C-alpha positions as protocol buffer text, in pm:
chain_id: "A"
residue {
  index: 1
  type: MET
  ca { x: 7901 y: 18611 z: 10600 }
}
residue {
  index: 2
  type: ARG
  ca { x: 8281 y: 18645 z: 10595 }
}
residue {
  index: 3
  type: LEU
  ca { x: 8514 y: 18708 z: 10876 }
}
residue {
  index: 4
  type: VAL
  ca { x: 8848 y: 18852 z: 10792 }
}
residue {
  index: 5
  type: GLU
  ca { x: 9157 y: 18965 z: 10972 }
}
residue {
  index: 6
  type: ALA
  ca { x: 9188 y: 19342 z: 11022 }
}
residue {
  index: 7
  type: GLY
  ca { x: 9424 y: 19503 z: 10769 }
}
residue {
  index: 8
  type: CYS
  ca { x: 9428 y: 19216 z: 10524 }
}
residue {
  index: 9
  type: GLU
  ca { x: 9194 y: 18977 z: 10335 }
}
residue {
  index: 10
  type: VAL
  ca { x: 9292 y: 18664 z: 10526 }
}
residue {
  index: 11
  type: GLU
  ca { x: 8970 y: 18481 z: 10604 }
}
residue {
  index: 12
  type: VAL
  ca { x: 8904 y: 18362 z: 10956 }
}
residue {
  index: 13
  type: SER
  ca { x: 8719 y: 18036 z: 11022 }
}
residue {
  index: 14
  type: PRO
  ca { x: 8423 y: 18084 z: 11263 }
}
residue {
  index: 15
  type: ASP
  ca { x: 8581 y: 17814 z: 11482 }
}
residue {
  index: 16
  type: LEU
  ca { x: 8894 y: 18025 z: 11521 }
}
residue {
  index: 17
  type: LEU
  ca { x: 8716 y: 18344 z: 11599 }
}
residue {
  index: 18
  type: PRO
  ca { x: 8783 y: 18346 z: 11977 }
}
residue {
  index: 19
  type: VAL
  ca { x: 9149 y: 18270 z: 11918 }
}
residue {
  index: 20
  type: THR
  ca { x: 9187 y: 18540 z: 11656 }
}
residue {
  index: 21
  type: LEU
  ca { x: 9022 y: 18787 z: 11872 }
}
residue {
  index: 22
  type: ALA
  ca { x: 9243 y: 18707 z: 12161 }
}
residue {
  index: 23
  type: ARG
  ca { x: 9543 y: 18751 z: 11937 }
}
residue {
  index: 24
  type: ASP
  ca { x: 9451 y: 19058 z: 11736 }
}
residue {
  index: 25
  type: GLY
  ca { x: 9173 y: 19223 z: 11933 }
}
residue {
  index: 26
  type: VAL
  ca { x: 8940 y: 19270 z: 11633 }
}
residue {
  index: 27
  type: VAL
  ca { x: 8798 y: 19072 z: 11346 }
}
residue {
  index: 28
  type: LEU
  ca { x: 8613 y: 19236 z: 11055 }
}
residue {
  index: 29
  type: ILE
  ca { x: 8264 y: 19123 z: 10952 }
}
residue {
  index: 30
  type: GLN
  ca { x: 8172 y: 19139 z: 10589 }
}
residue {
  index: 31
  type: GLN
  ca { x: 7839 y: 19058 z: 10416 }
}
residue {
  index: 32
  type: GLY
  ca { x: 7683 y: 18977 z: 10751 }
}
residue {
  index: 33
  type: SER
  ca { x: 7328 y: 18989 z: 10885 }
}
residue {
  index: 34
  type: VAL
  ca { x: 7210 y: 19030 z: 11245 }
}
residue {
  index: 35
  type: ALA
  ca { x: 7090 y: 18669 z: 11254 }
}
residue {
  index: 36
  type: GLU
  ca { x: 7424 y: 18538 z: 11133 }
}
residue {
  index: 37
  type: VAL
  ca { x: 7632 y: 18742 z: 11381 }
}
residue {
  index: 38
  type: ARG
  ca { x: 7399 y: 18645 z: 11660 }
}
residue {
  index: 39
  type: ALA
  ca { x: 7422 y: 18279 z: 11576 }
}
residue {
  index: 40
  type: LEU
  ca { x: 7798 y: 18296 z: 11559 }
}
residue {
  index: 41
  type: LEU
  ca { x: 7827 y: 18471 z: 11903 }
}
residue {
  index: 42
  type: ASP
  ca { x: 7577 y: 18246 z: 12070 }
}
residue {
  index: 43
  type: ARG
  ca { x: 7814 y: 17963 z: 12008 }
}
residue {
  index: 44
  type: TRP
  ca { x: 8067 y: 18086 z: 12266 }
}
residue {
  index: 45
  type: THR
  ca { x: 7940 y: 18403 z: 12439 }
}
residue {
  index: 46
  type: VAL
  ca { x: 7656 y: 18497 z: 12683 }
}
residue {
  index: 47
  type: PRO
  ca { x: 7463 y: 18811 z: 12602 }
}
residue {
  index: 48
  type: VAL
  ca { x: 7499 y: 19105 z: 12835 }
}
residue {
  index: 49
  type: ASP
  ca { x: 7194 y: 19326 z: 12914 }
}
residue {
  index: 50
  type: HIS
  ca { x: 7199 y: 19687 z: 12781 }
}
residue {
  index: 51
  type: PRO
  ca { x: 6950 y: 19951 z: 12902 }
}
residue {
  index: 52
  type: HIS
  ca { x: 6862 y: 20034 z: 12542 }
}
residue {
  index: 53
  type: GLN
  ca { x: 6841 y: 19675 z: 12413 }
}
residue {
  index: 54
  type: VAL
  ca { x: 6555 y: 19549 z: 12191 }
}
residue {
  index: 55
  type: ALA
  ca { x: 6640 y: 19188 z: 12264 }
}
residue {
  index: 56
  type: ASP
  ca { x: 6892 y: 19001 z: 12480 }
}
residue {
  index: 57
  type: GLY
  ca { x: 7236 y: 19149 z: 12395 }
}
residue {
  index: 58
  type: LEU
  ca { x: 7107 y: 19340 z: 12094 }
}
residue {
  index: 59
  type: THR
  ca { x: 7079 y: 19712 z: 12070 }
}
residue {
  index: 60
  type: VAL
  ca { x: 6965 y: 19902 z: 11755 }
}
residue {
  index: 61
  type: ILE
  ca { x: 7146 y: 20232 z: 11716 }
}
residue {
  index: 62
  type: ALA
  ca { x: 6972 y: 20502 z: 11513 }
}
residue {
  index: 63
  type: PRO
  ca { x: 6902 y: 20867 z: 11562 }
}
residue {
  index: 64
  type: ARG
  ca { x: 6599 y: 20921 z: 11777 }
}
residue {
  index: 65
  type: LEU
  ca { x: 6436 y: 21181 z: 11997 }
}
residue {
  index: 66
  type: ARG
  ca { x: 6645 y: 21267 z: 12307 }
}
residue {
  index: 67
  type: THR
  ca { x: 6504 y: 21191 z: 12657 }
}
residue {
  index: 68
  type: ASP
  ca { x: 6654 y: 21286 z: 12988 }
}
residue {
  index: 69
  type: ASP
  ca { x: 6937 y: 21031 z: 12969 }
}
residue {
  index: 70
  type: GLY
  ca { x: 7190 y: 21306 z: 12879 }
}
residue {
  index: 71
  type: GLY
  ca { x: 7524 y: 21196 z: 12747 }
}
residue {
  index: 72
  type: ASN
  ca { x: 7431 y: 20828 z: 12771 }
}
residue {
  index: 73
  type: GLU
  ca { x: 7205 y: 20878 z: 12463 }
}
residue {
  index: 74
  type: ALA
  ca { x: 7467 y: 21052 z: 12258 }
}
residue {
  index: 75
  type: GLY
  ca { x: 7518 y: 20734 z: 12059 }
}
residue {
  index: 76
  type: PHE
  ca { x: 7150 y: 20765 z: 11936 }
}
residue {
  index: 77
  type: THR
  ca { x: 7217 y: 21081 z: 11748 }
}
residue {
  index: 78
  type: ASP
  ca { x: 7398 y: 21149 z: 11419 }
}
residue {
  index: 79
  type: LEU
  ca { x: 7684 y: 21325 z: 11607 }
}
residue {
  index: 80
  type: PRO
  ca { x: 8027 y: 21170 z: 11631 }
}
residue {
  index: 81
  type: LEU
  ca { x: 8134 y: 20994 z: 11951 }
}
residue {
  index: 82
  type: SER
  ca { x: 8471 y: 21005 z: 12120 }
}
residue {
  index: 83
  type: PRO
  ca { x: 8646 y: 20672 z: 12179 }
}
residue {
  index: 84
  type: HIS
  ca { x: 8486 y: 20472 z: 12456 }
}
residue {
  index: 85
  type: THR
  ca { x: 8417 y: 20113 z: 12573 }
}
residue {
  index: 86
  type: ASP
  ca { x: 8065 y: 19992 z: 12595 }
}
residue {
  index: 87
  type: ARG
  ca { x: 7910 y: 19986 z: 12941 }
}
residue {
  index: 88
  type: SER
  ca { x: 8229 y: 20136 z: 13081 }
}
residue {
  index: 89
  type: LEU
  ca { x: 8069 y: 20212 z: 13422 }
}
residue {
  index: 90
  type: HIS
  ca { x: 7904 y: 19880 z: 13462 }
}
residue {
  index: 91
  type: ALA
  ca { x: 8044 y: 19639 z: 13718 }
}
residue {
  index: 92
  type: GLN
  ca { x: 8091 y: 19361 z: 13460 }
}
residue {
  index: 93
  type: PRO
  ca { x: 8109 y: 19518 z: 13116 }
}
residue {
  index: 94
  type: PRO
  ca { x: 8099 y: 19286 z: 12802 }
}
residue {
  index: 95
  type: SER
  ca { x: 8426 y: 19143 z: 12702 }
}
residue {
  index: 96
  type: VAL
  ca { x: 8325 y: 19107 z: 12329 }
}
residue {
  index: 97
  type: LEU
  ca { x: 8127 y: 19363 z: 12119 }
}
residue {
  index: 98
  type: ALA
  ca { x: 8009 y: 19313 z: 11765 }
}
residue {
  index: 99
  type: THR
  ca { x: 7878 y: 19607 z: 11555 }
}
residue {
  index: 100
  type: LEU
  ca { x: 7698 y: 19554 z: 11223 }
}
residue {
  index: 101
  type: MET
  ca { x: 7599 y: 19829 z: 10982 }
}
residue {
  index: 102
  type: LEU
  ca { x: 7246 y: 19757 z: 10847 }
}
residue {
  index: 103
  type: THR
  ca { x: 7187 y: 20074 z: 10642 }
}
residue {
  index: 104
  type: PRO
  ca { x: 7486 y: 20276 z: 10516 }
}
residue {
  index: 105
  type: ALA
  ca { x: 7505 y: 20637 z: 10642 }
}
residue {
  index: 106
  type: ARG
  ca { x: 7451 y: 20930 z: 10405 }
}
residue {
  index: 107
  type: ALA
  ca { x: 7745 y: 21090 z: 10577 }
}
residue {
  index: 108
  type: GLY
  ca { x: 8004 y: 20955 z: 10817 }
}
residue {
  index: 109
  type: GLY
  ca { x: 7935 y: 20591 z: 10900 }
}
residue {
  index: 110
  type: SER
  ca { x: 8278 y: 20505 z: 11043 }
}
residue {
  index: 111
  type: ALA
  ca { x: 8357 y: 20287 z: 11331 }
}
residue {
  index: 112
  type: THR
  ca { x: 8618 y: 20431 z: 11576 }
}
residue {
  index: 113
  type: LEU
  ca { x: 8868 y: 20161 z: 11691 }
}
residue {
  index: 114
  type: VAL
  ca { x: 9157 y: 20200 z: 11949 }
}
residue {
  index: 115
  type: ASP
  ca { x: 9432 y: 19948 z: 11990 }
}
residue {
  index: 116
  type: GLY
  ca { x: 9399 y: 19893 z: 12371 }
}
residue {
  index: 117
  type: ALA
  ca { x: 9689 y: 19644 z: 12382 }
}
residue {
  index: 118
  type: ARG
  ca { x: 9916 y: 19899 z: 12210 }
}
residue {
  index: 119
  type: VAL
  ca { x: 9799 y: 20174 z: 12450 }
}
residue {
  index: 120
  type: LEU
  ca { x: 9875 y: 19952 z: 12751 }
}
residue {
  index: 121
  type: THR
  ca { x: 10226 y: 19847 z: 12616 }
}
residue {
  index: 122
  type: LEU
  ca { x: 10319 y: 20203 z: 12554 }
}
residue {
  index: 123
  type: LEU
  ca { x: 10176 y: 20315 z: 12897 }
}
residue {
  index: 124
  type: ARG
  ca { x: 10377 y: 20048 z: 13085 }
}
residue {
  index: 125
  type: LEU
  ca { x: 10694 y: 20211 z: 12951 }
}
residue {
  index: 126
  type: ARG
  ca { x: 10600 y: 20523 z: 13156 }
}
residue {
  index: 127
  type: ALA
  ca { x: 10463 y: 20374 z: 13473 }
}
residue {
  index: 128
  type: GLU
  ca { x: 10452 y: 20056 z: 13686 }
}
residue {
  index: 129
  type: ASP
  ca { x: 10139 y: 19847 z: 13688 }
}
residue {
  index: 130
  type: ALA
  ca { x: 10050 y: 19967 z: 14034 }
}
residue {
  index: 131
  type: ALA
  ca { x: 10029 y: 20323 z: 13914 }
}
residue {
  index: 132
  type: ILE
  ca { x: 9827 y: 20229 z: 13611 }
}
residue {
  index: 133
  type: ALA
  ca { x: 9588 y: 20037 z: 13834 }
}
residue {
  index: 134
  type: GLY
  ca { x: 9534 y: 20375 z: 14011 }
}
residue {
  index: 135
  type: LEU
  ca { x: 9373 y: 20517 z: 13690 }
}
residue {
  index: 136
  type: ARG
  ca { x: 8999 y: 20526 z: 13757 }
}
residue {
  index: 137
  type: LEU
  ca { x: 8681 y: 20659 z: 13585 }
}
residue {
  index: 138
  type: ARG
  ca { x: 8522 y: 20927 z: 13791 }
}
residue {
  index: 139
  type: THR
  ca { x: 8160 y: 21023 z: 13720 }
}
residue {
  index: 140
  type: THR
  ca { x: 8037 y: 21387 z: 13743 }
}
residue {
  index: 141
  type: THR
  ca { x: 7835 y: 21273 z: 14044 }
}
residue {
  index: 142
  type: GLY
  ca { x: 8130 y: 21093 z: 14205 }
}
residue {
  index: 143
  type: GLN
  ca { x: 7930 y: 20778 z: 14269 }
}
residue {
  index: 144
  type: LEU
  ca { x: 8155 y: 20529 z: 14082 }
}
residue {
  index: 145
  type: ASP
  ca { x: 8529 y: 20486 z: 14025 }
}
residue {
  index: 146
  type: PRO
  ca { x: 8588 y: 20161 z: 13829 }
}
residue {
  index: 147
  type: PRO
  ca { x: 8941 y: 20090 z: 13717 }
}
residue {
  index: 148
  type: VAL
  ca { x: 9046 y: 20206 z: 13365 }
}
residue {
  index: 149
  type: VAL
  ca { x: 9284 y: 19909 z: 13343 }
}
residue {
  index: 150
  type: GLU
  ca { x: 9200 y: 19595 z: 13548 }
}
residue {
  index: 151
  type: PHE
  ca { x: 9467 y: 19328 z: 13577 }
}
residue {
  index: 152
  type: VAL
  ca { x: 9319 y: 18981 z: 13625 }
}
residue {
  index: 153
  type: SER
  ca { x: 9504 y: 18642 z: 13579 }
}
residue {
  index: 154
  type: GLY
  ca { x: 9765 y: 18755 z: 13336 }
}
residue {
  index: 155
  type: ARG
  ca { x: 9523 y: 18966 z: 13128 }
}
residue {
  index: 156
  type: ALA
  ca { x: 9414 y: 19325 z: 13125 }
}
residue {
  index: 157
  type: ARG
  ca { x: 9062 y: 19460 z: 13078 }
}
residue {
  index: 158
  type: ILE
  ca { x: 9035 y: 19823 z: 12961 }
}
residue {
  index: 159
  type: ARG
  ca { x: 8733 y: 20044 z: 13012 }
}
residue {
  index: 160
  type: TYR
  ca { x: 8727 y: 20403 z: 12899 }
}
residue {
  index: 161
  type: ARG
  ca { x: 8518 y: 20713 z: 12841 }
}
residue {
  index: 162
  type: ASP
  ca { x: 8598 y: 21084 z: 12856 }
}
residue {
  index: 163
  type: ASP
  ca { x: 8286 y: 21294 z: 12829 }
}
residue {
  index: 164
  type: ARG
  ca { x: 8040 y: 21485 z: 13047 }
}
residue {
  index: 165
  type: ILE
  ca { x: 7935 y: 21163 z: 13217 }
}
residue {
  index: 166
  type: ALA
  ca { x: 8275 y: 21036 z: 13330 }
}
residue {
  index: 167
  type: GLY
  ca { x: 8641 y: 21078 z: 13275 }
}
residue {
  index: 168
  type: PRO
  ca { x: 8981 y: 20932 z: 13377 }
}
residue {
  index: 169
  type: TYR
  ca { x: 9164 y: 21045 z: 13692 }
}
residue {
  index: 170
  type: SER
  ca { x: 9448 y: 20907 z: 13906 }
}
residue {
  index: 171
  type: THR
  ca { x: 9401 y: 20800 z: 14268 }
}
residue {
  index: 172
  type: ASP
  ca { x: 9776 y: 20873 z: 14313 }
}
residue {
  index: 173
  type: GLY
  ca { x: 9743 y: 21222 z: 14166 }
}
residue {
  index: 174
  type: ARG
  ca { x: 9936 y: 21131 z: 13856 }
}
residue {
  index: 175
  type: LEU
  ca { x: 9814 y: 21397 z: 13623 }
}
residue {
  index: 176
  type: ASP
  ca { x: 10083 y: 21313 z: 13386 }
}
residue {
  index: 177
  type: LEU
  ca { x: 9975 y: 20951 z: 13358 }
}
residue {
  index: 178
  type: VAL
  ca { x: 9621 y: 21064 z: 13284 }
}
residue {
  index: 179
  type: ALA
  ca { x: 9742 y: 21296 z: 13019 }
}
residue {
  index: 180
  type: GLU
  ca { x: 9959 y: 21024 z: 12871 }
}
residue {
  index: 181
  type: PHE
  ca { x: 9670 y: 20774 z: 12866 }
}
residue {
  index: 182
  type: ARG
  ca { x: 9452 y: 21036 z: 12686 }
}
residue {
  index: 183
  type: ARG
  ca { x: 9738 y: 21102 z: 12432 }
}
residue {
  index: 184
  type: LEU
  ca { x: 9787 y: 20734 z: 12358 }
}
residue {
  index: 185
  type: ILE
  ca { x: 9415 y: 20684 z: 12304 }
}
residue {
  index: 186
  type: SER
  ca { x: 9417 y: 20959 z: 12049 }
}
residue {
  index: 187
  type: GLU
  ca { x: 9733 y: 20843 z: 11872 }
}
residue {
  index: 188
  type: THR
  ca { x: 9617 y: 20479 z: 11833 }
}
residue {
  index: 189
  type: THR
  ca { x: 9271 y: 20561 z: 11706 }
}
residue {
  index: 190
  type: ARG
  ca { x: 9178 y: 20443 z: 11370 }
}
residue {
  index: 191
  type: PHE
  ca { x: 8858 y: 20484 z: 11159 }
}
residue {
  index: 192
  type: LEU
  ca { x: 8696 y: 20204 z: 10971 }
}
residue {
  index: 193
  type: HIS
  ca { x: 8425 y: 20303 z: 10716 }
}
residue {
  index: 194
  type: LEU
  ca { x: 8132 y: 20060 z: 10727 }
}
residue {
  index: 195
  type: GLY
  ca { x: 7909 y: 19954 z: 10441 }
}
residue {
  index: 196
  type: ALA
  ca { x: 7592 y: 19746 z: 10460 }
}
residue {
  index: 197
  type: GLY
  ca { x: 7663 y: 19410 z: 10626 }
}
residue {
  index: 198
  type: HIS
  ca { x: 8000 y: 19518 z: 10758 }
}
residue {
  index: 199
  type: GLY
  ca { x: 8121 y: 19573 z: 11110 }
}
residue {
  index: 200
  type: PRO
  ca { x: 8396 y: 19498 z: 11357 }
}
residue {
  index: 201
  type: GLY
  ca { x: 8398 y: 19240 z: 11628 }
}
residue {
  index: 202
  type: VAL
  ca { x: 8625 y: 19361 z: 11917 }
}
residue {
  index: 203
  type: VAL
  ca { x: 8745 y: 19230 z: 12241 }
}
residue {
  index: 204
  type: ARG
  ca { x: 8846 y: 19453 z: 12533 }
}
residue {
  index: 205
  type: GLU
  ca { x: 9092 y: 19221 z: 12705 }
}
residue {
  index: 206
  type: CYS
  ca { x: 9455 y: 19166 z: 12615 }
}
residue {
  index: 207
  type: PRO
  ca { x: 9737 y: 18965 z: 12751 }
}
residue {
  index: 208
  type: VAL
  ca { x: 9989 y: 19123 z: 12982 }
}
């Protein structure tokens, strides 16, 4: 398994993975296996439970028959997904996510990546942190409203989804800020085509 910096072929030492993720937000996996990725992450992370996991911290994504879970099962189809962070409505979502392609897709097969640090930098040119902290995710049932951007100890954690399960809104009525956040998400999105044994490791926290 090789770890390389995004956008170049500079190899990353496994010992420097946490530091590189903190700096760049993403590290690319090449020629990896599930066992190798798990062994690497087990060195410095703790698995987070997922309702669809097959083992601690491990979820297999493949098209399957739909149940009654609605939009939360959209990732288990062959349809494209809009940008989102994993477990966005969970009280303590995972800080690090690794995805590995086991079988190349006959069509599609791209990972959608958004530069959260860039989004936040540009958003802060338009609004103060207090207004940004007023951005929340509202579910269709109105039961949860976790922050889209959570400022903690000099860092920011970003959570996002915009679908029929939940979407962003402003507690201050800043419709312009919601629209700007959506625009920045779209403008900073990039697509990474994945082959067998390839995948991104991403972190959803960034320094502020």
